[in-house]
Amino acid sequence: MADKSDITVVGYSPDSDAASMELSMRKAADTTTITEATGMYGDAEIAQELGYVHRGLKSRHIQFIAIGGSIGTGLFLGIGGAFAKSGPLSVLLSFSITGIAVYAMMNCLGEMTTWLPLPGAIPQYCTRYVDPAMGFALGWNIWYLPAVDDELRSWSVLRKVKRDVSQPGQVLARLSEKPLTLAPIAFRSAIAVTAEIVAAATLVQFWESPISPAVWISILIVLILLLNMFAVGIYGEAEFIFAAIKILAIIGLLLMSFIVNLGGSPSGDRLGFRYWYNPGPPMKEVVATGAGGRFLGLISTLIFAAFSYGGVEMIATAAGEAENPRKNMPKAIKRLIWRILIFYILGSLAIGTLVRSDDERLGTASPWVLAAYNAHIPVLPSIINAVILTSAASSANAFLFVGSRYLFGLAQNQQAPRIFLKCTKKGIPIYGVGFTAVWSGLAYMCLSSGSATVFGWLISLGTVAVLFTWVSICVAYLRFRQALIMQNVDRATLPFKSRFQPYTAWVPLCFFSLIILASGWEVFTKGNWSTQRFVTSYIGVIVYFGPYLGWKVWKKTSLVDPAHADIWSGKAALDAIEWPEKAPRNFAERVWNKVV
């Protein structure tokens, strides 16, 4: 347990000039690094030898990383398959229900994160509050396994998309002659970096580039390495730009849908909710008929929606390198509900009114692109493709950052080699970045169709990893809450206090657990058994519990007693720091501070 530190950084005066403010901020960052490292390692010499991550992410970085983590390419492309299978109302309901559960889970994570914002936070919380075996299993699962989300759907589709220019001014995505399985799967950390690079390199072919995809893969690998190797602020600026592009794109598409629905497109056709009933129905039957079939269709889209929100928890990793995390993290968590409402719920509602759910191109082309063609707006397909391209590049960048920080956190827990604790003078865990990035070389393997099959199996291994992450967060929070009670910590003193606890933790815990159990439900229905689909759906359970039980047996770990759970190590050093504040100088800055 760390001793309290008496190191304090003098606050910034609003009357100081910009140079003095910058100097004050740098001193704060340097002092914070030394103080936190000494508090964590308990030895100033070890802290100097290993170095430590720097708190170089500003408030705007944190807010936009939170936004970027909650917007995946599934909202632009993969969501079309869900509409085709289950109908517009099922998709709208599933994103609404799942969004509530995700928001509840993020409130639990936000309370733990603002109490103790650590690098590679989630596995550290599991180790401290639940069981070291859970921290080990979750940390390595997050690092090297693909998590279930919507990104592989995008990668799989885009890998087979061809450009059809048989009609002037039109670009139509179509399937190749070989059938394609559209499983809504994404990737995590090491493998995720590879998958996103492949997706980005493939997206460039939309413009019929004569350059080999291998060249684009090489460029993207070098780019994300450069963004992650020098300073965390550079990563933050890149994610700020990527997230801004996503936000502008979504807002623009929502405005387009509003105008098109009112008949303001070149076609002049006023759509309204026509496509909910023609071809209809708003809730399609899946496997069974009647109410049971519609319910099963909703279950299918609940699974897709849960996968689509994957990545929203990345903000906890960024908190370990954020300036003034006790102020900036609560802002990001509280605003998450509006992002869910605007981007996912309104986005799914808009798509359901723009595109027929029986359109054969759904699942092989972005529904936004189809809407643009139907409304005779030919410039949009290239714009949407460019947005998806930046989204894939952003995801590769983020997963490299997250993967290296999880290795850092695992090493702090003595569950990974000590070398991953070594940081550069700029606070970059360089060996963690390098070890995570080296797996991006697998991207070249995907240039071969035979090898791509092997790669597809690799990324299918973790079909429920993101859901296990969320379940683990809820379990860790419940144990954290018990630890607060047993150690006489008043929740009213917390920097951020989530409401309606412990129900806010129990509801998403039960919901996500049921989604895990239901992830491969179709194989159990009559005539639909498939060994491959069963393995793909449930092998993630074995991959999670295998390391859990292995570490438990090897290290003879036990559940952490809440009365002795380590809720203090590293906290004293952070408590001792007074963060410089910059007062807004004009109306524009006041508005900006409200937004970010």
mmCIF file of N, CA and C in Angstrom, residues 293-415:
data_model
loop_
_atom_site.group_PDB
_atom_site.id
_atom_site.type_symbol
_atom_site.label_atom_id
_atom_site.label_comp_id
_atom_site.label_asym_id
_atom_site.label_seq_id
_atom_site.Cartn_x
_atom_site.Cartn_y
_atom_site.Cartn_z
ATOM 1 N N GLY A 293 -41.136 -16.010 -33.332
ATOM 2 C CA GLY A 293 -40.160 -15.695 -34.366
ATOM 3 C C GLY A 293 -39.701 -14.257 -34.292
ATOM 4 N N ARG A 294 -40.647 -13.342 -34.001
ATOM 5 C CA ARG A 294 -40.270 -11.929 -33.870
ATOM 6 C C ARG A 294 -39.383 -11.714 -32.646
ATOM 7 N N PHE A 295 -39.661 -12.443 -31.571
ATOM 8 C CA PHE A 295 -38.826 -12.343 -30.376
ATOM 9 C C PHE A 295 -37.407 -12.839 -30.662
ATOM 10 N N LEU A 296 -37.299 -13.949 -31.386
ATOM 11 C CA LEU A 296 -35.976 -14.482 -31.732
ATOM 12 C C LEU A 296 -35.225 -13.521 -32.659
ATOM 13 N N GLY A 297 -35.968 -12.825 -33.518
ATOM 14 C CA GLY A 297 -35.336 -11.804 -34.348
ATOM 15 C C GLY A 297 -34.767 -10.675 -33.509
ATOM 16 N N LEU A 298 -35.514 -10.295 -32.463
ATOM 17 C CA LEU A 298 -35.024 -9.266 -31.542
ATOM 18 C C LEU A 298 -33.776 -9.749 -30.813
ATOM 19 N N ILE A 299 -33.768 -11.024 -30.393
ATOM 20 C CA ILE A 299 -32.593 -11.589 -29.713
ATOM 21 C C ILE A 299 -31.372 -11.511 -30.631
ATOM 22 N N SER A 300 -31.561 -11.821 -31.905
ATOM 23 C CA SER A 300 -30.448 -11.757 -32.857
ATOM 24 C C SER A 300 -29.864 -10.351 -32.945
ATOM 25 N N THR A 301 -30.735 -9.356 -32.971
ATOM 26 C CA THR A 301 -30.231 -7.986 -33.076
ATOM 27 C C THR A 301 -29.684 -7.481 -31.752
ATOM 28 N N LEU A 302 -30.163 -8.015 -30.626
ATOM 29 C CA LEU A 302 -29.567 -7.670 -29.331
ATOM 30 C C LEU A 302 -28.106 -8.088 -29.301
ATOM 31 N N ILE A 303 -27.827 -9.273 -29.840
ATOM 32 C CA ILE A 303 -26.450 -9.761 -29.908
ATOM 33 C C ILE A 303 -25.620 -8.837 -30.781
ATOM 34 N N PHE A 304 -26.162 -8.483 -31.951
ATOM 35 C CA PHE A 304 -25.431 -7.582 -32.853
ATOM 36 C C PHE A 304 -25.198 -6.232 -32.190
ATOM 37 N N ALA A 305 -26.222 -5.691 -31.514
ATOM 38 C CA ALA A 305 -26.090 -4.377 -30.882
ATOM 39 C C ALA A 305 -25.031 -4.394 -29.793
ATOM 40 N N ALA A 306 -25.019 -5.461 -28.995
ATOM 41 C CA ALA A 306 -24.005 -5.571 -27.939
ATOM 42 C C ALA A 306 -22.609 -5.557 -28.543
ATOM 43 N N PHE A 307 -22.446 -6.296 -29.647
ATOM 44 C CA PHE A 307 -21.155 -6.324 -30.308
ATOM 45 C C PHE A 307 -20.793 -4.946 -30.876
ATOM 46 N N SER A 308 -21.793 -4.209 -31.357
ATOM 47 C CA SER A 308 -21.544 -2.923 -32.006
ATOM 48 C C SER A 308 -21.047 -1.866 -31.029
ATOM 49 N N TYR A 309 -21.424 -1.983 -29.760
ATOM 50 C CA TYR A 309 -20.979 -1.017 -28.764
ATOM 51 C C TYR A 309 -19.566 -1.321 -28.260
ATOM 52 N N GLY A 310 -18.973 -2.410 -28.715
ATOM 53 C CA GLY A 310 -17.643 -2.795 -28.255
ATOM 54 C C GLY A 310 -16.619 -1.698 -28.501
ATOM 55 N N GLY A 311 -15.786 -1.416 -27.510
ATOM 56 C CA GLY A 311 -14.785 -0.368 -27.598
ATOM 57 C C GLY A 311 -15.116 0.836 -26.750
ATOM 58 N N VAL A 312 -16.371 0.915 -26.285
ATOM 59 C CA VAL A 312 -16.769 2.065 -25.481
ATOM 60 C C VAL A 312 -15.985 2.119 -24.173
ATOM 61 N N GLU A 313 -15.509 0.956 -23.697
ATOM 62 C CA GLU A 313 -14.780 0.899 -22.422
ATOM 63 C C GLU A 313 -13.329 1.355 -22.554
ATOM 64 N N MET A 314 -12.862 1.648 -23.781
ATOM 65 C CA MET A 314 -11.475 2.082 -23.987
ATOM 66 C C MET A 314 -11.126 3.338 -23.190
ATOM 67 N N ILE A 315 -12.117 4.139 -22.887
ATOM 68 C CA ILE A 315 -11.887 5.395 -22.191
ATOM 69 C C ILE A 315 -11.210 5.165 -20.843
ATOM 70 N N ALA A 316 -11.444 4.010 -20.218
ATOM 71 C CA ALA A 316 -10.818 3.719 -18.922
ATOM 72 C C ALA A 316 -9.310 3.582 -19.065
ATOM 73 N N THR A 317 -8.865 3.045 -20.201
ATOM 74 C CA THR A 317 -7.428 2.925 -20.446
ATOM 75 C C THR A 317 -6.802 4.295 -20.606
ATOM 76 N N ALA A 318 -7.485 5.185 -21.314
ATOM 77 C CA ALA A 318 -6.974 6.540 -21.511
ATOM 78 C C ALA A 318 -6.924 7.313 -20.196
ATOM 79 N N ALA A 319 -7.770 6.968 -19.223
ATOM 80 C CA ALA A 319 -7.807 7.690 -17.948
ATOM 81 C C ALA A 319 -6.480 7.616 -17.219
ATOM 82 N N GLY A 320 -5.731 6.522 -17.428
ATOM 83 C CA GLY A 320 -4.436 6.380 -16.773
ATOM 84 C C GLY A 320 -3.403 7.369 -17.258
ATOM 85 N N GLU A 321 -3.691 8.068 -18.377
ATOM 86 C CA GLU A 321 -2.754 9.057 -18.914
ATOM 87 C C GLU A 321 -3.442 10.386 -19.178
ATOM 88 N N ALA A 322 -4.528 10.619 -18.460
ATOM 89 C CA ALA A 322 -5.308 11.836 -18.662
ATOM 90 C C ALA A 322 -4.920 12.905 -17.655
ATOM 91 N N GLU A 323 -4.909 14.154 -18.112
ATOM 92 C CA GLU A 323 -4.756 15.267 -17.188
ATOM 93 C C GLU A 323 -6.033 15.386 -16.349
ATOM 94 N N ASN A 324 -5.856 15.677 -15.098
ATOM 95 C CA ASN A 324 -6.983 15.917 -14.191
ATOM 96 C C ASN A 324 -8.111 14.903 -14.398
ATOM 97 N N PRO A 325 -7.832 13.606 -14.237
ATOM 98 C CA PRO A 325 -8.843 12.583 -14.551
ATOM 99 C C PRO A 325 -10.090 12.668 -13.689
ATOM 100 N N ARG A 326 -9.968 13.211 -12.490
ATOM 101 C CA ARG A 326 -11.135 13.282 -11.601
ATOM 102 C C ARG A 326 -12.148 14.310 -12.087
ATOM 103 N N LYS A 327 -11.708 15.206 -12.941
ATOM 104 C CA LYS A 327 -12.626 16.182 -13.536
ATOM 105 C C LYS A 327 -13.067 15.744 -14.928
ATOM 106 N N ASN A 328 -12.124 15.240 -15.725
ATOM 107 C CA ASN A 328 -12.408 14.949 -17.125
ATOM 108 C C ASN A 328 -13.153 13.639 -17.340
ATOM 109 N N MET A 329 -12.888 12.621 -16.512
ATOM 110 C CA MET A 329 -13.552 11.341 -16.700
ATOM 111 C C MET A 329 -15.060 11.409 -16.416
ATOM 112 N N PRO A 330 -15.488 12.024 -15.307
ATOM 113 C CA PRO A 330 -16.941 12.127 -15.084
ATOM 114 C C PRO A 330 -17.668 12.822 -16.231
ATOM 115 N N LYS A 331 -17.033 13.846 -16.822
ATOM 116 C CA LYS A 331 -17.653 14.540 -17.959
ATOM 117 C C LYS A 331 -17.878 13.575 -19.113
ATOM 118 N N ALA A 332 -16.866 12.737 -19.393
ATOM 119 C CA ALA A 332 -16.980 11.789 -20.509
ATOM 120 C C ALA A 332 -18.066 10.755 -20.245
ATOM 121 N N ILE A 333 -18.156 10.264 -19.019
ATOM 122 C CA ILE A 333 -19.146 9.232 -18.680
ATOM 123 C C ILE A 333 -20.561 9.812 -18.726
ATOM 124 N N LYS A 334 -20.756 10.978 -18.156
ATOM 125 C CA LYS A 334 -22.089 11.576 -18.100
ATOM 126 C C LYS A 334 -22.638 11.892 -19.494
ATOM 127 N N ARG A 335 -21.751 12.240 -20.404
ATOM 128 C CA ARG A 335 -22.196 12.596 -21.750
ATOM 129 C C ARG A 335 -22.375 11.392 -22.661
ATOM 130 N N LEU A 336 -22.012 10.226 -22.155
ATOM 131 C CA LEU A 336 -22.117 9.022 -22.983
ATOM 132 C C LEU A 336 -23.551 8.742 -23.400
ATOM 133 N N ILE A 337 -24.520 9.013 -22.526
ATOM 134 C CA ILE A 337 -25.916 8.706 -22.832
ATOM 135 C C ILE A 337 -26.379 9.491 -24.054
ATOM 136 N N TRP A 338 -25.900 10.736 -24.216
ATOM 137 C CA TRP A 338 -26.295 11.547 -25.376
ATOM 138 C C TRP A 338 -25.658 11.002 -26.645
ATOM 139 N N ARG A 339 -24.442 10.476 -26.522
ATOM 140 C CA ARG A 339 -23.784 9.894 -27.695
ATOM 141 C C ARG A 339 -24.499 8.628 -28.143
ATOM 142 N N ILE A 340 -24.935 7.837 -27.175
ATOM 143 C CA ILE A 340 -25.686 6.632 -27.508
ATOM 144 C C ILE A 340 -26.996 7.004 -28.195
ATOM 145 N N LEU A 341 -27.680 8.011 -27.645
ATOM 146 C CA LEU A 341 -28.966 8.441 -28.202
ATOM 147 C C LEU A 341 -28.805 8.986 -29.619
ATOM 148 N N ILE A 342 -27.831 9.884 -29.803
ATOM 149 C CA ILE A 342 -27.685 10.551 -31.100
ATOM 150 C C ILE A 342 -27.119 9.613 -32.157
ATOM 151 N N PHE A 343 -26.032 8.925 -31.814
ATOM 152 C CA PHE A 343 -25.322 8.158 -32.837
ATOM 153 C C PHE A 343 -25.983 6.814 -33.124
ATOM 154 N N TYR A 344 -26.343 6.072 -32.096
ATOM 155 C CA TYR A 344 -26.840 4.718 -32.331
ATOM 156 C C TYR A 344 -28.358 4.657 -32.462
ATOM 157 N N ILE A 345 -29.066 5.263 -31.537
ATOM 158 C CA ILE A 345 -30.526 5.137 -31.568
ATOM 159 C C ILE A 345 -31.108 5.949 -32.727
ATOM 160 N N LEU A 346 -30.709 7.223 -32.842
ATOM 161 C CA LEU A 346 -31.196 8.014 -33.975
ATOM 162 C C LEU A 346 -30.629 7.488 -35.293
ATOM 163 N N GLY A 347 -29.395 7.009 -35.271
ATOM 164 C CA GLY A 347 -28.799 6.450 -36.480
ATOM 165 C C GLY A 347 -29.546 5.231 -36.982
ATOM 166 N N SER A 348 -29.900 4.314 -36.067
ATOM 167 C CA SER A 348 -30.641 3.114 -36.474
ATOM 168 C C SER A 348 -32.061 3.476 -36.919
ATOM 169 N N LEU A 349 -32.663 4.474 -36.270
ATOM 170 C CA LEU A 349 -33.994 4.932 -36.688
ATOM 171 C C LEU A 349 -33.933 5.512 -38.101
ATOM 172 N N ALA A 350 -32.908 6.324 -38.372
ATOM 173 C CA ALA A 350 -32.784 6.955 -39.689
ATOM 174 C C ALA A 350 -32.603 5.919 -40.788
ATOM 175 N N ILE A 351 -31.732 4.932 -40.546
ATOM 176 C CA ILE A 351 -31.499 3.910 -41.575
ATOM 177 C C ILE A 351 -32.784 3.137 -41.866
ATOM 178 N N GLY A 352 -33.556 2.858 -40.813
ATOM 179 C CA GLY A 352 -34.788 2.102 -40.990
ATOM 180 C C GLY A 352 -35.825 2.809 -41.824
ATOM 181 N N THR A 353 -35.715 4.130 -41.923
ATOM 182 C CA THR A 353 -36.672 4.879 -42.747
ATOM 183 C C THR A 353 -36.147 5.139 -44.156
ATOM 184 N N LEU A 354 -34.850 4.906 -44.372
ATOM 185 C CA LEU A 354 -34.250 5.241 -45.666
ATOM 186 C C LEU A 354 -34.114 4.064 -46.624
ATOM 187 N N VAL A 355 -34.026 2.851 -46.075
ATOM 188 C CA VAL A 355 -33.707 1.687 -46.903
ATOM 189 C C VAL A 355 -34.713 0.564 -46.630
ATOM 190 N N ARG A 356 -35.139 -0.096 -47.671
ATOM 191 C CA ARG A 356 -36.034 -1.248 -47.538
ATOM 192 C C ARG A 356 -35.270 -2.401 -46.879
ATOM 193 N N SER A 357 -35.891 -3.072 -45.948
ATOM 194 C CA SER A 357 -35.204 -4.163 -45.244
ATOM 195 C C SER A 357 -35.050 -5.410 -46.107
ATOM 196 N N ASP A 358 -35.685 -5.446 -47.293
ATOM 197 C CA ASP A 358 -35.514 -6.593 -48.190
ATOM 198 C C ASP A 358 -34.545 -6.285 -49.334
ATOM 199 N N ASP A 359 -33.842 -5.154 -49.234
ATOM 200 C CA ASP A 359 -32.856 -4.812 -50.256
ATOM 201 C C ASP A 359 -31.733 -5.844 -50.232
ATOM 202 N N GLU A 360 -31.496 -6.507 -51.342
ATOM 203 C CA GLU A 360 -30.510 -7.581 -51.404
ATOM 204 C C GLU A 360 -29.084 -7.095 -51.157
ATOM 205 N N ARG A 361 -28.848 -5.807 -51.288
ATOM 206 C CA ARG A 361 -27.493 -5.283 -51.110
ATOM 207 C C ARG A 361 -27.158 -4.999 -49.650
ATOM 208 N N LEU A 362 -28.162 -5.043 -48.765
ATOM 209 C CA LEU A 362 -27.893 -4.846 -47.341
ATOM 210 C C LEU A 362 -26.950 -5.938 -46.842
ATOM 211 N N GLY A 363 -25.958 -5.549 -46.085
ATOM 212 C CA GLY A 363 -24.964 -6.497 -45.601
ATOM 213 C C GLY A 363 -23.745 -6.554 -46.495
ATOM 214 N N THR A 364 -23.881 -6.129 -47.750
ATOM 215 C CA THR A 364 -22.731 -6.088 -48.646
ATOM 216 C C THR A 364 -22.384 -4.661 -49.049
ATOM 217 N N ALA A 365 -23.210 -3.709 -48.659
ATOM 218 C CA ALA A 365 -22.923 -2.295 -48.912
ATOM 219 C C ALA A 365 -23.492 -1.501 -47.752
ATOM 220 N N SER A 366 -22.918 -0.357 -47.498
ATOM 221 C CA SER A 366 -23.400 0.490 -46.416
ATOM 222 C C SER A 366 -24.842 0.915 -46.695
ATOM 223 N N PRO A 367 -25.753 0.776 -45.726
ATOM 224 C CA PRO A 367 -27.125 1.248 -45.951
ATOM 225 C C PRO A 367 -27.181 2.751 -46.222
ATOM 226 N N TRP A 368 -26.181 3.508 -45.704
ATOM 227 C CA TRP A 368 -26.137 4.932 -46.000
ATOM 228 C C TRP A 368 -25.829 5.160 -47.480
ATOM 229 N N VAL A 369 -24.956 4.307 -48.038
ATOM 230 C CA VAL A 369 -24.644 4.407 -49.462
ATOM 231 C C VAL A 369 -25.886 4.084 -50.295
ATOM 232 N N LEU A 370 -26.613 3.041 -49.894
ATOM 233 C CA LEU A 370 -27.830 2.667 -50.609
ATOM 234 C C LEU A 370 -28.854 3.799 -50.554
ATOM 235 N N ALA A 371 -28.959 4.434 -49.380
ATOM 236 C CA ALA A 371 -29.888 5.552 -49.238
ATOM 237 C C ALA A 371 -29.507 6.699 -50.167
ATOM 238 N N ALA A 372 -28.195 6.940 -50.289
ATOM 239 C CA ALA A 372 -27.728 8.015 -51.169
ATOM 240 C C ALA A 372 -28.044 7.709 -52.623
ATOM 241 N N TYR A 373 -27.849 6.455 -53.042
ATOM 242 C CA TYR A 373 -28.192 6.073 -54.418
ATOM 243 C C TYR A 373 -29.678 6.224 -54.671
ATOM 244 N N ASN A 374 -30.492 5.741 -53.728
ATOM 245 C CA ASN A 374 -31.944 5.805 -53.901
ATOM 246 C C ASN A 374 -32.431 7.247 -54.003
ATOM 247 N N ALA A 375 -31.722 8.143 -53.293
ATOM 248 C CA ALA A 375 -32.113 9.554 -53.305
ATOM 249 C C ALA A 375 -31.404 10.336 -54.407
ATOM 250 N N HIS A 376 -30.590 9.616 -55.226
ATOM 251 C CA HIS A 376 -29.861 10.236 -56.338
ATOM 252 C C HIS A 376 -28.880 11.317 -55.862
ATOM 253 N N ILE A 377 -28.084 10.951 -54.847
ATOM 254 C CA ILE A 377 -27.014 11.828 -54.356
ATOM 255 C C ILE A 377 -25.693 11.096 -54.595
ATOM 256 N N PRO A 378 -25.114 11.172 -55.786
ATOM 257 C CA PRO A 378 -23.999 10.312 -56.177
ATOM 258 C C PRO A 378 -22.669 10.598 -55.482
ATOM 259 N N VAL A 379 -22.511 11.780 -54.887
ATOM 260 C CA VAL A 379 -21.219 12.117 -54.296
ATOM 261 C C VAL A 379 -21.005 11.427 -52.945
ATOM 262 N N LEU A 380 -22.092 11.015 -52.293
ATOM 263 C CA LEU A 380 -21.980 10.492 -50.933
ATOM 264 C C LEU A 380 -21.213 9.173 -50.793
ATOM 265 N N PRO A 381 -21.329 8.209 -51.717
ATOM 266 C CA PRO A 381 -20.613 6.942 -51.519
ATOM 267 C C PRO A 381 -19.125 7.112 -51.258
ATOM 268 N N SER A 382 -18.456 7.959 -52.011
ATOM 269 C CA SER A 382 -17.027 8.173 -51.795
ATOM 270 C C SER A 382 -16.755 8.820 -50.442
ATOM 271 N N ILE A 383 -17.629 9.735 -50.041
ATOM 272 C CA ILE A 383 -17.459 10.389 -48.743
ATOM 273 C C ILE A 383 -17.617 9.375 -47.620
ATOM 274 N N ILE A 384 -18.666 8.539 -47.709
ATOM 275 C CA ILE A 384 -18.898 7.523 -46.679
ATOM 276 C C ILE A 384 -17.746 6.535 -46.620
ATOM 277 N N ASN A 385 -17.255 6.132 -47.788
ATOM 278 C CA ASN A 385 -16.131 5.201 -47.808
ATOM 279 C C ASN A 385 -14.891 5.817 -47.152
ATOM 280 N N ALA A 386 -14.677 7.108 -47.381
ATOM 281 C CA ALA A 386 -13.541 7.795 -46.757
ATOM 282 C C ALA A 386 -13.697 7.835 -45.242
ATOM 283 N N VAL A 387 -14.932 8.024 -44.767
ATOM 284 C CA VAL A 387 -15.188 8.038 -43.326
ATOM 285 C C VAL A 387 -14.909 6.659 -42.724
ATOM 286 N N ILE A 388 -15.377 5.603 -43.405
ATOM 287 C CA ILE A 388 -15.118 4.248 -42.915
ATOM 288 C C ILE A 388 -13.618 3.965 -42.912
ATOM 289 N N LEU A 389 -12.914 4.481 -43.910
ATOM 290 C CA LEU A 389 -11.465 4.318 -43.974
ATOM 291 C C LEU A 389 -10.791 4.963 -42.764
ATOM 292 N N THR A 390 -11.178 6.193 -42.430
ATOM 293 C CA THR A 390 -10.596 6.845 -41.260
ATOM 294 C C THR A 390 -11.000 6.135 -39.977
ATOM 295 N N SER A 391 -12.204 5.552 -39.958
ATOM 296 C CA SER A 391 -12.650 4.796 -38.795
ATOM 297 C C SER A 391 -11.781 3.562 -38.575
ATOM 298 N N ALA A 392 -11.450 2.863 -39.662
ATOM 299 C CA ALA A 392 -10.583 1.688 -39.550
ATOM 300 C C ALA A 392 -9.185 2.084 -39.094
ATOM 301 N N ALA A 393 -8.644 3.180 -39.654
ATOM 302 C CA ALA A 393 -7.322 3.655 -39.238
ATOM 303 C C ALA A 393 -7.342 4.081 -37.777
ATOM 304 N N SER A 394 -8.417 4.739 -37.369
ATOM 305 C CA SER A 394 -8.564 5.160 -35.978
ATOM 306 C C SER A 394 -8.597 3.951 -35.043
ATOM 307 N N SER A 395 -9.325 2.910 -35.437
ATOM 308 C CA SER A 395 -9.424 1.713 -34.608
ATOM 309 C C SER A 395 -8.067 1.028 -34.464
ATOM 310 N N ALA A 396 -7.309 0.944 -35.562
ATOM 311 C CA ALA A 396 -5.972 0.348 -35.495
ATOM 312 C C ALA A 396 -5.085 1.149 -34.549
ATOM 313 N N ASN A 397 -5.146 2.459 -34.654
ATOM 314 C CA ASN A 397 -4.379 3.344 -33.776
ATOM 315 C C ASN A 397 -4.766 3.132 -32.313
ATOM 316 N N ALA A 398 -6.080 3.082 -32.049
ATOM 317 C CA ALA A 398 -6.572 2.932 -30.679
ATOM 318 C C ALA A 398 -6.220 1.572 -30.097
ATOM 319 N N PHE A 399 -6.342 0.504 -30.895
ATOM 320 C CA PHE A 399 -6.054 -0.821 -30.385
ATOM 321 C C PHE A 399 -4.567 -1.002 -30.075
ATOM 322 N N LEU A 400 -3.701 -0.353 -30.840
ATOM 323 C CA LEU A 400 -2.274 -0.409 -30.520
ATOM 324 C C LEU A 400 -2.004 0.288 -29.191
ATOM 325 N N PHE A 401 -2.633 1.428 -28.987
ATOM 326 C CA PHE A 401 -2.508 2.144 -27.713
ATOM 327 C C PHE A 401 -3.028 1.294 -26.551
ATOM 328 N N VAL A 402 -4.242 0.773 -26.711
ATOM 329 C CA VAL A 402 -4.870 -0.005 -25.641
ATOM 330 C C VAL A 402 -4.078 -1.275 -25.339
ATOM 331 N N GLY A 403 -3.646 -1.983 -26.389
ATOM 332 C CA GLY A 403 -2.910 -3.218 -26.180
ATOM 333 C C GLY A 403 -1.631 -3.007 -25.397
ATOM 334 N N SER A 404 -0.884 -1.949 -25.731
ATOM 335 C CA SER A 404 0.365 -1.684 -25.019
ATOM 336 C C SER A 404 0.114 -1.319 -23.562
ATOM 337 N N ARG A 405 -0.984 -0.629 -23.286
ATOM 338 C CA ARG A 405 -1.288 -0.238 -21.896
ATOM 339 C C ARG A 405 -1.794 -1.421 -21.084
ATOM 340 N N TYR A 406 -2.482 -2.364 -21.722
ATOM 341 C CA TYR A 406 -2.893 -3.554 -20.987
ATOM 342 C C TYR A 406 -1.667 -4.389 -20.618
ATOM 343 N N LEU A 407 -0.684 -4.455 -21.509
ATOM 344 C CA LEU A 407 0.562 -5.144 -21.164
ATOM 345 C C LEU A 407 1.249 -4.446 -19.996
ATOM 346 N N PHE A 408 1.207 -3.126 -20.005
ATOM 347 C CA PHE A 408 1.783 -2.342 -18.913
ATOM 348 C C PHE A 408 1.080 -2.666 -17.589
ATOM 349 N N GLY A 409 -0.263 -2.698 -17.629
ATOM 350 C CA GLY A 409 -1.023 -3.018 -16.418
ATOM 351 C C GLY A 409 -0.790 -4.440 -15.944
ATOM 352 N N LEU A 410 -0.721 -5.396 -16.873
ATOM 353 C CA LEU A 410 -0.441 -6.786 -16.506
ATOM 354 C C LEU A 410 0.942 -6.918 -15.874
ATOM 355 N N ALA A 411 1.902 -6.180 -16.409
ATOM 356 C CA ALA A 411 3.250 -6.219 -15.835
ATOM 357 C C ALA A 411 3.266 -5.627 -14.425
ATOM 358 N N GLN A 412 2.462 -4.586 -14.196
ATOM 359 C CA GLN A 412 2.359 -4.033 -12.844
ATOM 360 C C GLN A 412 1.788 -5.055 -11.871
ATOM 361 N N ASN A 413 0.918 -5.911 -12.363
ATOM 362 C CA ASN A 413 0.327 -6.970 -11.529
ATOM 363 C C ASN A 413 1.209 -8.217 -11.465
ATOM 364 N N GLN A 414 2.402 -8.140 -12.095
ATOM 365 C CA GLN A 414 3.323 -9.281 -12.168
ATOM 366 C C GLN A 414 2.686 -10.469 -12.903
ATOM 367 N N GLN A 415 1.890 -10.148 -13.919
ATOM 368 C CA GLN A 415 1.244 -11.163 -14.748
ATOM 369 C C GLN A 415 1.734 -11.101 -16.183
#
